[in-house]
PDB file of C-alpha atoms in Angstrom:
ATOM      1  CA  MET A   1     -41.908 -43.192  40.236  1.00 93.00           C
ATOM      2  CA  THR A   2     -44.244 -40.939  38.683  1.00 95.00           C
ATOM      3  CA  ARG A   3     -43.750 -38.723  35.718  1.00 96.00           C
ATOM      4  CA  TYR A   4     -44.935 -35.156  36.306  1.00 96.00           C
ATOM      5  CA  THR A   5     -44.846 -32.995  33.076  1.00 95.00           C
ATOM      6  CA  LEU A   6     -45.834 -28.962  32.639  1.00 93.00           C
ATOM      7  CA  PRO A   7     -47.110 -28.844  29.312  1.00 92.00           C
ATOM      8  CA  ALA A   8     -47.369 -25.267  27.501  1.00 89.00           C
ATOM      9  CA  PRO A   9     -50.435 -23.222  28.249  1.00 90.00           C
ATOM     10  CA  GLY A  10     -53.425 -23.994  26.849  1.00 86.00           C
ATOM     11  CA  ASP A  11     -52.943 -27.765  26.241  1.00 87.00           C
ATOM     12  CA  ALA A  12     -54.061 -30.590  27.623  1.00 81.00           C
ATOM     13  CA  GLY A  13     -57.582 -28.752  27.519  1.00 85.00           C
ATOM     14  CA  MET A  14     -56.710 -25.733  29.772  1.00 88.00           C
ATOM     15  CA  ALA A  15     -57.554 -22.471  28.971  1.00 88.00           C
ATOM     16  CA  PRO A  16     -55.147 -19.779  27.395  1.00 88.00           C
ATOM     17  CA  GLY A  17     -52.379 -19.121  30.223  1.00 88.00           C
ATOM     18  CA  VAL A  18     -53.013 -21.809  32.403  1.00 93.00           C
ATOM     19  CA  ARG A  19     -50.782 -24.834  32.103  1.00 93.00           C
ATOM     20  CA  ALA A  20     -51.713 -28.434  33.435  1.00 94.00           C
ATOM     21  CA  VAL A  21     -49.859 -30.601  35.747  1.00 95.00           C
ATOM     22  CA  VAL A  22     -50.102 -34.154  34.411  1.00 95.00           C
ATOM     23  CA  ALA A  23     -49.075 -37.030  36.233  1.00 95.00           C
ATOM     24  CA  GLY A  24     -48.454 -40.255  34.206  1.00 94.00           C
ATOM     25  CA  GLY A  25     -49.050 -40.036  30.339  1.00 89.00           C
ATOM     26  CA  GLU A  26     -46.549 -40.710  27.191  1.00 88.00           C
ATOM     27  CA  ALA A  27     -43.354 -39.069  27.196  1.00 83.00           C
ATOM     28  CA  ASP A  28     -44.533 -36.467  24.757  1.00 85.00           C
ATOM     29  CA  LYS A  29     -44.703 -32.996  25.268  1.00 85.00           C
ATOM     30  CA  VAL A  30     -48.467 -33.005  25.982  1.00 86.00           C
ATOM     31  CA  ALA A  31     -48.311 -36.366  28.272  1.00 88.00           C
ATOM     32  CA  THR A  32     -50.769 -37.812  26.421  1.00 89.00           C
ATOM     33  CA  GLY A  33     -52.960 -40.437  28.277  1.00 92.00           C
ATOM     34  CA  GLY A  34     -51.814 -38.842  31.659  1.00 93.00           C
ATOM     35  CA  LEU A  35     -54.073 -37.214  34.445  1.00 95.00           C
ATOM     36  CA  VAL A  36     -54.479 -33.407  35.003  1.00 95.00           C
ATOM     37  CA  VAL A  37     -53.641 -33.336  39.126  1.00 96.00           C
ATOM     38  CA  GLY A  38     -53.484 -29.827  39.458  1.00 96.00           C
ATOM     39  CA  THR A  39     -53.004 -25.986  37.326  1.00 96.00           C
ATOM     40  CA  LEU A  40     -49.963 -23.548  37.335  1.00 95.00           C
ATOM     41  CA  GLN A  41     -50.888 -20.331  36.252  1.00 93.00           C
ATOM     42  CA  LEU A  42     -47.393 -17.985  35.521  1.00 88.00           C
ATOM     43  CA  GLY A  43     -47.698 -14.806  36.749  1.00 82.00           C
ATOM     44  CA  PHE A  44     -46.842 -11.631  35.172  1.00 74.00           C
ATOM     45  CA  TRP A  45     -43.120 -11.949  36.467  1.00 70.00           C
ATOM     46  CA  ARG A  46     -41.925 -14.857  35.896  1.00 66.00           C
ATOM     47  CA  GLU A  47     -40.788 -16.469  39.257  1.00 87.00           C
ATOM     48  CA  ARG A  48     -44.825 -15.663  40.671  1.00 92.00           C
ATOM     49  CA  ALA A  49     -47.505 -18.269  39.950  1.00 94.00           C
ATOM     50  CA  ARG A  50     -50.857 -19.673  41.126  1.00 96.00           C
ATOM     51  CA  ALA A  51     -51.696 -23.099  41.456  1.00 97.00           C
ATOM     52  CA  VAL A  52     -54.262 -25.009  42.306  1.00 97.00           C
ATOM     53  CA  VAL A  53     -53.854 -28.766  43.708  1.00 97.00           C
ATOM     54  CA  ASP A  54     -56.477 -30.711  45.394  1.00 95.00           C
ATOM     55  CA  GLY A  55     -58.818 -27.720  45.516  1.00 95.00           C
ATOM     56  CA  ALA A  56     -56.494 -25.824  47.320  1.00 97.00           C
ATOM     57  CA  GLU A  57     -54.624 -22.620  45.889  1.00 98.00           C
ATOM     58  CA  TRP A  58     -51.119 -22.426  46.551  1.00 98.00           C
ATOM     59  CA  VAL A  59     -49.220 -18.912  45.893  1.00 96.00           C
ATOM     60  CA  PHE A  60     -45.576 -19.524  44.445  1.00 96.00           C
ATOM     61  CA  GLY A  61     -43.160 -16.907  43.948  1.00 93.00           C
ATOM     62  CA  LYS A  62     -39.524 -15.105  45.049  1.00 90.00           C
ATOM     63  CA  GLU A  63     -39.853 -13.901  48.673  1.00 78.00           C
ATOM     64  CA  THR A  64     -36.835 -12.154  50.089  1.00 76.00           C
ATOM     65  CA  GLY A  65     -34.663 -13.685  47.377  1.00 81.00           C
ATOM     66  CA  ASP A  66     -35.447 -17.339  48.564  1.00 91.00           C
ATOM     67  CA  LEU A  67     -38.261 -18.913  45.855  1.00 94.00           C
ATOM     68  CA  GLY A  68     -41.340 -19.929  48.336  1.00 95.00           C
ATOM     69  CA  ALA A  69     -44.621 -21.321  48.571  1.00 96.00           C
ATOM     70  CA  ARG A  70     -47.474 -20.475  50.750  1.00 96.00           C
ATOM     71  CA  LEU A  71     -51.647 -21.441  50.564  1.00 97.00           C
ATOM     72  CA  SER A  72     -53.381 -18.468  49.513  1.00 96.00           C
ATOM     73  CA  VAL A  73     -55.161 -18.198  52.954  1.00 96.00           C
ATOM     74  CA  ASP A  74     -51.779 -17.885  54.533  1.00 95.00           C
ATOM     75  CA  PRO A  75     -50.786 -14.149  55.536  1.00 93.00           C
ATOM     76  CA  GLU A  76     -48.275 -12.536  52.855  1.00 89.00           C
ATOM     77  CA  GLY A  77     -44.706 -13.276  53.794  1.00 86.00           C
ATOM     78  CA  THR A  78     -45.214 -16.824  54.966  1.00 90.00           C
ATOM     79  CA  THR A  79     -44.158 -19.730  53.468  1.00 93.00           C
ATOM     80  CA  ARG A  80     -44.895 -23.689  53.607  1.00 96.00           C
ATOM     81  CA  MET A  81     -41.981 -24.492  51.449  1.00 97.00           C
ATOM     82  CA  ARG A  82     -39.475 -22.922  50.369  1.00 96.00           C
ATOM     83  CA  ALA A  83     -35.977 -23.160  48.229  1.00 95.00           C
ATOM     84  CA  VAL A  84     -32.643 -21.697  49.084  1.00 94.00           C
ATOM     85  CA  ARG A  85     -29.758 -21.105  46.665  1.00 90.00           C
ATOM     86  CA  THR A  86     -26.622 -22.694  48.591  1.00 90.00           C
ATOM     87  CA  SER A  87     -24.058 -22.387  45.515  1.00 81.00           C
ATOM     88  CA  PHE A  88     -24.421 -19.562  42.776  1.00 76.00           C
ATOM     89  CA  TRP A  89     -21.902 -21.259  40.846  1.00 78.00           C
ATOM     90  CA  THR A  90     -23.122 -25.201  40.663  1.00 76.00           C
ATOM     91  CA  SER A  91     -26.665 -24.025  40.843  1.00 75.00           C
ATOM     92  CA  ARG A  92     -27.287 -26.220  43.974  1.00 87.00           C
ATOM     93  CA  HIS A  93     -30.533 -25.552  46.140  1.00 90.00           C
ATOM     94  CA  ASP A  94     -31.992 -26.833  49.440  1.00 95.00           C
ATOM     95  CA  VAL A  95     -35.720 -27.267  49.291  1.00 96.00           C
ATOM     96  CA  ASP A  96     -37.761 -26.958  52.721  1.00 97.00           C
ATOM     97  CA  LEU A  97     -41.076 -28.992  51.962  1.00 97.00           C
ATOM     98  CA  GLU A  98     -42.742 -28.547  55.238  1.00 95.00           C
ATOM     99  CA  GLY A  99     -39.858 -29.939  57.352  1.00 94.00           C
ATOM    100  CA  VAL A 100     -38.348 -32.263  54.731  1.00 95.00           C
ATOM    101  CA  LEU A 101     -35.254 -30.862  53.279  1.00 97.00           C
ATOM    102  CA  VAL A 102     -34.325 -31.763  49.679  1.00 96.00           C
ATOM    103  CA  GLN A 103     -31.298 -30.984  47.675  1.00 95.00           C
ATOM    104  CA  VAL A 104     -31.290 -30.341  44.300  1.00 93.00           C
ATOM    105  CA  GLN A 105     -27.836 -30.657  42.099  1.00 87.00           C
ATOM    106  CA  GLY A 106     -27.365 -30.660  38.515  1.00 80.00           C
ATOM    107  CA  GLY A 107     -26.614 -29.157  35.192  1.00 64.00           C
ATOM    108  CA  THR A 108     -28.629 -26.935  32.568  1.00 61.00           C
ATOM    109  CA  ARG A 109     -30.762 -30.193  31.280  1.00 74.00           C
ATOM    110  CA  ASN A 110     -31.348 -32.424  34.258  1.00 87.00           C
ATOM    111  CA  ARG A 111     -31.369 -31.934  38.081  1.00 91.00           C
ATOM    112  CA  VAL A 112     -31.264 -34.516  40.740  1.00 94.00           C
ATOM    113  CA  TRP A 113     -33.274 -34.140  43.914  1.00 95.00           C
ATOM    114  CA  THR A 114     -32.422 -36.058  47.014  1.00 95.00           C
ATOM    115  CA  ALA A 115     -33.477 -36.577  50.483  1.00 95.00           C
ATOM    116  CA  SER A 116     -31.747 -37.798  53.448  1.00 92.00           C
ATOM    117  CA  GLY A 117     -29.119 -39.137  50.795  1.00 91.00           C
ATOM    118  CA  ALA A 118     -31.433 -41.089  48.552  1.00 95.00           C
ATOM    119  CA  THR A 119     -32.321 -40.237  45.420  1.00 94.00           C
ATOM    120  CA  LEU A 120     -36.400 -38.345  45.353  1.00 95.00           C
ATOM    121  CA  GLY A 121     -36.338 -37.704  41.766  1.00 95.00           C
ATOM    122  CA  THR A 122     -34.749 -36.299  38.280  1.00 95.00           C
ATOM    123  CA  SER A 123     -35.930 -33.624  36.141  1.00 94.00           C
ATOM    124  CA  GLY A 124     -35.510 -33.150  32.607  1.00 89.00           C
ATOM    125  CA  ARG A 125     -37.118 -31.754  29.384  1.00 88.00           C
ATOM    126  CA  VAL A 126     -39.042 -33.087  26.468  1.00 88.00           C
ATOM    127  CA  GLY A 127     -38.651 -31.515  22.989  1.00 83.00           C
ATOM    128  CA  PHE A 128     -35.870 -29.195  22.007  1.00 80.00           C
ATOM    129  CA  TRP A 129     -37.197 -25.711  20.285  1.00 78.00           C
ATOM    130  CA  ASN A 130     -39.618 -25.242  23.012  1.00 80.00           C
ATOM    131  CA  PRO A 131     -38.840 -27.714  26.010  1.00 82.00           C
ATOM    132  CA  VAL A 132     -41.556 -28.832  28.394  1.00 89.00           C
ATOM    133  CA  PRO A 133     -40.202 -29.785  31.741  1.00 90.00           C
ATOM    134  CA  THR A 134     -40.736 -33.333  33.602  1.00 93.00           C
ATOM    135  CA  LEU A 135     -40.034 -34.436  36.820  1.00 95.00           C
ATOM    136  CA  ASP A 136     -39.915 -38.151  37.942  1.00 96.00           C
ATOM    137  CA  LEU A 137     -40.801 -38.404  41.508  1.00 96.00           C
ATOM    138  CA  ARG A 138     -41.177 -41.307  43.696  1.00 96.00           C
ATOM    139  CA  ASP A 139     -44.669 -42.262  44.818  1.00 96.00           C
ATOM    140  CA  ASP A 140     -44.372 -41.142  48.276  1.00 95.00           C
ATOM    141  CA  VAL A 141     -44.137 -37.647  47.492  1.00 96.00           C
ATOM    142  CA  PRO A 142     -47.228 -35.665  48.407  1.00 96.00           C
ATOM    143  CA  LEU A 143     -48.798 -34.112  45.468  1.00 97.00           C
ATOM    144  CA  HIS A 144     -48.433 -30.258  46.286  1.00 97.00           C
ATOM    145  CA  HIS A 145     -44.750 -30.649  46.841  1.00 97.00           C
ATOM    146  CA  ALA A 146     -44.529 -32.413  43.563  1.00 97.00           C
ATOM    147  CA  VAL A 147     -46.198 -29.522  41.784  1.00 97.00           C
ATOM    148  CA  PHE A 148     -43.980 -26.955  43.603  1.00 97.00           C
ATOM    149  CA  LEU A 149     -41.071 -29.070  42.605  1.00 96.00           C
ATOM    150  CA  LEU A 150     -42.028 -29.116  39.331  1.00 95.00           C
ATOM    151  CA  TRP A 151     -42.509 -25.349  39.374  1.00 94.00           C
ATOM    152  CA  LEU A 152     -39.104 -24.865  40.766  1.00 93.00           C
ATOM    153  CA  GLU A 153     -37.758 -27.024  37.968  1.00 91.00           C
ATOM    154  CA  HIS A 154     -39.669 -24.413  35.053  1.00 89.00           C
ATOM    155  CA  THR A 155     -38.070 -21.536  36.984  1.00 89.00           C
ATOM    156  CA  PHE A 156     -34.407 -22.774  37.231  1.00 85.00           C
ATOM    157  CA  THR A 157     -34.627 -23.540  33.699  1.00 80.00           C
ATOM    158  CA  ARG A 158     -35.733 -20.200  32.698  1.00 79.00           C
ATOM    159  CA  ARG A 159     -33.153 -19.050  34.429  1.00 77.00           C
ATOM    160  CA  ASN A 160     -30.635 -20.850  32.546  1.00 73.00           C
ATOM    161  CA  GLN A 161     -32.261 -19.900  29.498  1.00 71.00           C
ATOM    162  CA  ALA A 162     -31.790 -15.990  30.509  1.00 68.00           C
ATOM    163  CA  ALA A 163     -28.314 -16.367  31.482  1.00 68.00           C
ATOM    164  CA  ALA A 164     -27.423 -18.216  28.335  1.00 70.00           C
ATOM    165  CA  ALA A 165     -29.114 -15.418  26.085  1.00 73.00           C
ATOM    166  CA  ALA A 166     -27.471 -12.933  28.318  1.00 68.00           C
TER     167      ALA A 166
END
């Protein structure tokens, strides 16, 4: 299992407004000693982001009610990866990762990500007042899938925080 962490904007040597995606490292808010494997820049609207993974630029965002991802060179309105909410009350989602179906279930602090009945990974948070999302995934998960899933975890957490504040 590899732990992916999404430190606060500007941490891990990033410019202001840019978040590093860190693989490995310590279980702290900046994943000390981890390797930066990508970047994530959240858009003005919180459910939009641009990610750079292995030199490819990805666009993450809400498309027709679903959360999706496409390469920046792909036409608008297309998706390569997509998350569809299957249950409003339990916050369950089905995620299509370029043909691999992943189910997401869980609560406000932790989620379990499964594929074909086997656990793909688990998510969590580090810290209390300003929690940093983490995602522990199997080593066979491609890096761009891991970054998309980490962004989904961040988005789901933000939605839960907004609902709790309302």
